[in-house]
CSV table of C-alpha atoms in Angstrom, one decimal:
chain,number,residue,atom,x,y,z
L,3,MET,CA,4.7,12.1,-29.3
L,4,SER,CA,3.5,12.2,-32.9
L,5,LEU,CA,-0.1,13.4,-33.4
L,6,THR,CA,-2.7,11.1,-35.0
L,7,VAL,CA,-6.3,12.3,-35.2
L,8,GLY,CA,-9.1,9.9,-36.2
L,9,PHE,CA,-12.2,11.0,-38.0
L,10,ASP,CA,-15.4,9.1,-38.7
L,11,LEU,CA,-16.6,9.3,-42.3
L,12,ASP,CA,-20.4,9.5,-42.8
L,13,MET,CA,-21.8,12.7,-41.5
L,14,THR,CA,-18.5,13.7,-39.9
L,15,LEU,CA,-16.4,14.3,-43.0
L,16,LEU,CA,-18.9,13.6,-45.8
L,17,ASP,CA,-22.7,14.0,-46.2
L,18,THR,CA,-23.2,10.6,-47.9
L,19,ARG,CA,-27.0,10.5,-47.4
L,20,PRO,CA,-27.9,11.3,-51.1
L,21,GLY,CA,-25.8,8.4,-52.4
L,22,ILE,CA,-26.8,6.0,-49.7
L,23,GLN,CA,-30.5,6.7,-50.3
L,24,ALA,CA,-29.9,6.1,-54.0
L,25,THR,CA,-28.2,2.8,-53.2
L,26,TYR,CA,-31.1,1.6,-51.0
L,27,ASP,CA,-33.5,2.6,-53.8
L,28,ALA,CA,-31.5,0.6,-56.3
L,29,LEU,CA,-31.4,-2.4,-53.8
L,30,SER,CA,-35.2,-2.2,-53.5
L,31,ALA,CA,-35.6,-2.1,-57.3
L,32,ALA,CA,-33.2,-5.0,-57.8
L,33,THR,CA,-35.0,-7.2,-55.2
L,34,GLY,CA,-38.6,-6.0,-55.3
L,35,VAL,CA,-38.5,-5.5,-51.5
L,36,PRO,CA,-39.9,-2.1,-50.3
L,37,ILE,CA,-37.2,-0.1,-48.5
L,38,ASP,CA,-37.9,3.3,-46.9
L,39,SER,CA,-34.6,4.8,-48.0
L,40,ALA,CA,-35.4,8.2,-46.5
L,41,LEU,CA,-35.7,6.5,-43.1
L,42,ALA,CA,-32.6,4.4,-43.6
L,43,VAL,CA,-30.4,7.5,-44.1
L,44,THR,CA,-31.5,8.9,-40.7
L,45,ARG,CA,-29.9,5.8,-39.0
L,46,LEU,CA,-26.3,6.0,-40.4
L,47,GLY,CA,-23.6,4.8,-38.1
L,48,PRO,CA,-24.2,1.2,-37.0
L,49,PRO,CA,-23.1,-1.8,-39.2
L,50,LEU,CA,-24.8,-2.1,-42.6
L,51,VAL,CA,-26.2,-5.5,-41.7
L,52,GLN,CA,-28.2,-4.0,-38.9
L,53,GLU,CA,-30.1,-1.7,-41.4
L,54,ILE,CA,-30.4,-4.5,-44.0
L,55,GLY,CA,-32.0,-6.6,-41.2
L,56,HIS,CA,-34.9,-4.1,-41.0
L,57,TRP,CA,-35.9,-5.0,-44.6
L,58,PHE,CA,-34.9,-8.6,-45.3
L,59,PRO,CA,-35.2,-11.9,-43.4
L,60,ALA,CA,-32.1,-12.9,-41.3
L,61,ASP,CA,-31.1,-15.7,-43.8
L,62,ALA,CA,-30.9,-13.1,-46.6
L,63,VAL,CA,-29.0,-10.3,-44.8
L,64,ALA,CA,-25.5,-11.3,-45.7
L,65,GLU,CA,-26.3,-11.7,-49.4
L,66,MET,CA,-28.2,-8.4,-49.5
L,67,ALA,CA,-25.4,-6.6,-47.7
L,68,ASP,CA,-23.0,-7.8,-50.4
L,69,LEU,CA,-25.4,-6.7,-53.2
L,70,TYR,CA,-25.8,-3.3,-51.5
L,71,ARG,CA,-22.0,-2.9,-51.4
L,72,THR,CA,-21.8,-3.7,-55.1
L,73,LEU,CA,-24.6,-1.3,-56.0
L,74,TYR,CA,-22.9,1.4,-53.8
L,75,ARG,CA,-20.1,1.7,-56.2
L,76,GLU,CA,-22.5,2.7,-59.0
L,77,HIS,CA,-25.0,4.8,-57.2
L,78,ALA,CA,-23.4,6.4,-54.1
L,79,LEU,CA,-20.4,8.4,-55.2
L,80,ALA,CA,-22.0,11.1,-57.3
L,81,GLY,CA,-24.1,12.5,-54.5
L,82,THR,CA,-21.3,12.8,-51.9
L,83,LEU,CA,-20.9,16.3,-50.3
L,84,LEU,CA,-18.0,17.6,-48.2
L,85,LEU,CA,-19.3,18.9,-44.9
L,86,PRO,CA,-18.3,22.4,-43.8
L,87,GLY,CA,-14.7,22.7,-42.5
L,88,VAL,CA,-13.4,19.4,-43.6
L,89,VAL,CA,-10.6,20.6,-45.8
L,90,GLU,CA,-9.5,23.1,-43.2
L,91,SER,CA,-9.6,20.6,-40.4
L,92,LEU,CA,-7.5,18.0,-42.2
L,93,ALA,CA,-5.0,20.8,-43.2
L,94,ALA,CA,-4.9,21.8,-39.5
L,95,VAL,CA,-3.9,18.3,-38.5
L,96,ARG,CA,-1.1,18.2,-41.0
L,97,ALA,CA,0.0,21.7,-40.1
L,98,HIS,CA,0.7,20.4,-36.6
L,99,GLY,CA,2.7,17.5,-38.1
L,100,GLY,CA,-0.1,15.0,-37.5
L,101,ARG,CA,-1.5,12.0,-39.3
L,102,ILE,CA,-5.1,11.7,-40.4
L,103,ALA,CA,-6.9,8.3,-39.7
L,104,VAL,CA,-10.3,7.7,-41.1
L,105,ILE,CA,-12.0,5.0,-38.9
L,106,THR,CA,-15.4,4.1,-40.3
L,107,GLY,CA,-18.1,1.5,-40.2
L,108,LYS,CA,-18.3,1.6,-44.0
L,109,TYR,CA,-16.9,-1.3,-46.1
L,110,GLU,CA,-13.3,-0.3,-46.6
L,111,PRO,CA,-13.0,-0.6,-50.4
L,112,ASN,CA,-16.1,1.6,-50.8
L,113,ALA,CA,-14.8,4.1,-48.2
L,114,ARG,CA,-11.6,4.4,-50.3
L,115,LEU,CA,-13.6,5.0,-53.5
L,116,GLN,CA,-15.7,7.7,-51.7
L,117,LEU,CA,-12.7,9.5,-50.3
L,118,ASP,CA,-10.9,9.3,-53.7
L,119,HIS,CA,-14.1,10.7,-55.4
L,120,VAL,CA,-14.0,13.9,-53.2
L,121,GLY,CA,-10.2,14.2,-53.3
L,122,LEU,CA,-9.4,13.4,-49.6
L,123,THR,CA,-6.3,11.3,-48.9
L,124,PRO,CA,-6.0,10.2,-45.3
L,125,ASP,CA,-2.8,8.6,-44.0
L,126,ILE,CA,-4.7,5.7,-42.6
L,127,LEU,CA,-8.1,4.2,-43.5
L,128,VAL,CA,-9.8,1.4,-41.5
L,129,GLY,CA,-13.2,0.3,-42.4
L,130,ASP,CA,-15.8,-2.2,-41.0
L,131,THR,CA,-15.5,-0.9,-37.5
L,132,TRP,CA,-18.2,0.1,-35.0
L,133,ALA,CA,-18.2,1.4,-31.4
L,134,GLU,CA,-15.6,-0.6,-29.4
L,135,SER,CA,-13.9,-1.9,-32.5
L,136,LYS,CA,-13.3,1.7,-33.5
L,137,GLY,CA,-11.4,1.9,-30.3
L,138,ASP,CA,-9.2,-1.1,-31.3
L,139,ALA,CA,-8.3,0.7,-34.6
L,140,LEU,CA,-7.6,3.9,-32.8
L,141,ARG,CA,-5.3,2.2,-30.4
L,142,LEU,CA,-3.6,0.3,-33.2
L,143,HIS,CA,-2.7,3.6,-34.9
L,144,ASP,CA,-1.9,5.5,-31.7
L,145,ALA,CA,-4.7,8.0,-32.3
L,146,THR,CA,-5.2,10.4,-29.3
L,147,VAL,CA,-8.2,12.3,-30.7
L,148,TYR,CA,-11.3,10.8,-32.4
L,149,VAL,CA,-13.9,13.0,-34.1
L,150,GLY,CA,-17.4,11.7,-34.9
L,151,ASP,CA,-21.1,12.5,-35.1
L,152,HIS,CA,-22.5,9.3,-33.5
L,153,LEU,CA,-22.8,7.9,-30.0
L,154,GLY,CA,-20.9,4.9,-31.3
L,155,ASP,CA,-18.0,7.2,-32.1
L,156,ILE,CA,-17.9,8.4,-28.5
L,157,ILE,CA,-17.8,4.8,-27.4
L,158,GLY,CA,-14.9,4.1,-29.7
L,159,ALA,CA,-12.9,7.1,-28.5
L,160,ARG,CA,-13.5,6.2,-24.9
L,161,ALA,CA,-12.4,2.6,-25.6
L,162,ALA,CA,-9.1,3.9,-26.9
L,163,ASP,CA,-8.7,6.5,-24.1
L,164,ALA,CA,-8.7,9.1,-26.9
L,165,VAL,CA,-10.2,12.6,-26.6
L,166,ALA,CA,-13.8,12.2,-27.8
L,167,VAL,CA,-14.8,15.1,-30.0
L,168,GLY,CA,-18.4,15.2,-31.1
L,169,VAL,CA,-19.7,17.1,-34.1
L,170,ALA,CA,-23.4,17.9,-34.2
L,171,THR,CA,-23.7,17.2,-38.0
L,172,GLY,CA,-25.3,13.8,-37.7
L,173,PRO,CA,-28.4,12.4,-36.0
L,174,TYR,CA,-27.5,13.5,-32.4
L,175,SER,CA,-27.7,17.0,-30.9
L,176,ALA,CA,-24.8,18.6,-29.0
L,177,ALA,CA,-26.6,17.8,-25.7
L,178,GLU,CA,-26.9,14.1,-26.6
L,179,LEU,CA,-23.3,13.9,-27.5
L,180,HIS,CA,-22.3,15.6,-24.3
L,181,ALA,CA,-24.5,13.2,-22.3
L,182,ALA,CA,-22.9,10.2,-24.1
L,183,GLY,CA,-19.5,11.3,-22.8
L,184,ALA,CA,-18.0,13.5,-25.4
L,185,ASP,CA,-15.1,15.6,-24.0
L,186,VAL,CA,-16.0,18.4,-26.4
L,187,VAL,CA,-18.8,19.0,-28.9
L,188,LEU,CA,-18.4,21.2,-31.9
L,189,ARG,CA,-21.2,22.6,-34.1
L,190,ASP,CA,-19.3,21.3,-37.1
L,191,LEU,CA,-15.8,21.0,-38.3
L,192,THR,CA,-15.4,24.7,-39.0
L,193,GLU,CA,-14.7,24.9,-35.3
L,194,PHE,CA,-12.1,22.1,-35.3
L,195,PRO,CA,-8.9,23.9,-36.3
L,196,ALA,CA,-9.2,26.4,-33.5
L,197,TRP,CA,-10.1,23.7,-31.0
L,198,LEU,CA,-7.1,21.6,-32.1
L,199,ALA,CA,-4.7,24.5,-31.7
L,200,GLY,CA,-6.0,25.1,-28.2
L,201,HIS,CA,-5.9,21.4,-27.3
L,202,LEU,CA,-2.3,21.1,-28.4
L,203,SER,CA,-1.2,24.2,-26.6
């Protein structure tokens, strides 16, 4: 069977917090609504509308989410940082003849812009997914491993019967990722190439 490895985006491959914080600050400035952007970036993972709903009334959430996505293109890309081990991990998948699938909750066109900005080119990109819907995307593309930092990523991997690899680079500790059902937890992606080689052997 061919190998396809799925990766989450925010806080798994990329530290997007500086740009996301800048985008929330821009949204606050554009609307006059106070937003604690430092708090917002501690809660990355769930759908954007969930976070927007903390700051705006329900009947404004869809409009504000659209405005956020527009502001994102101007404010979020410059602060993006590659997390440790990303380049080596993607190279390891390809060295084993595998495909790389980025399965993310981020709005897909913005996810593409962000990946292009840092020079990462996955074989597959699926945006606007969360928890069980990540599982749907993983199944669709025959991914057998999914790597993520959030409890929702573990749910997605489990839904697809994929190996759930947690990385403790996001809001959850290794112990919390294990407790949520991760099959393996890595400190960060610097440990992924060696784990993948052992897994495939």
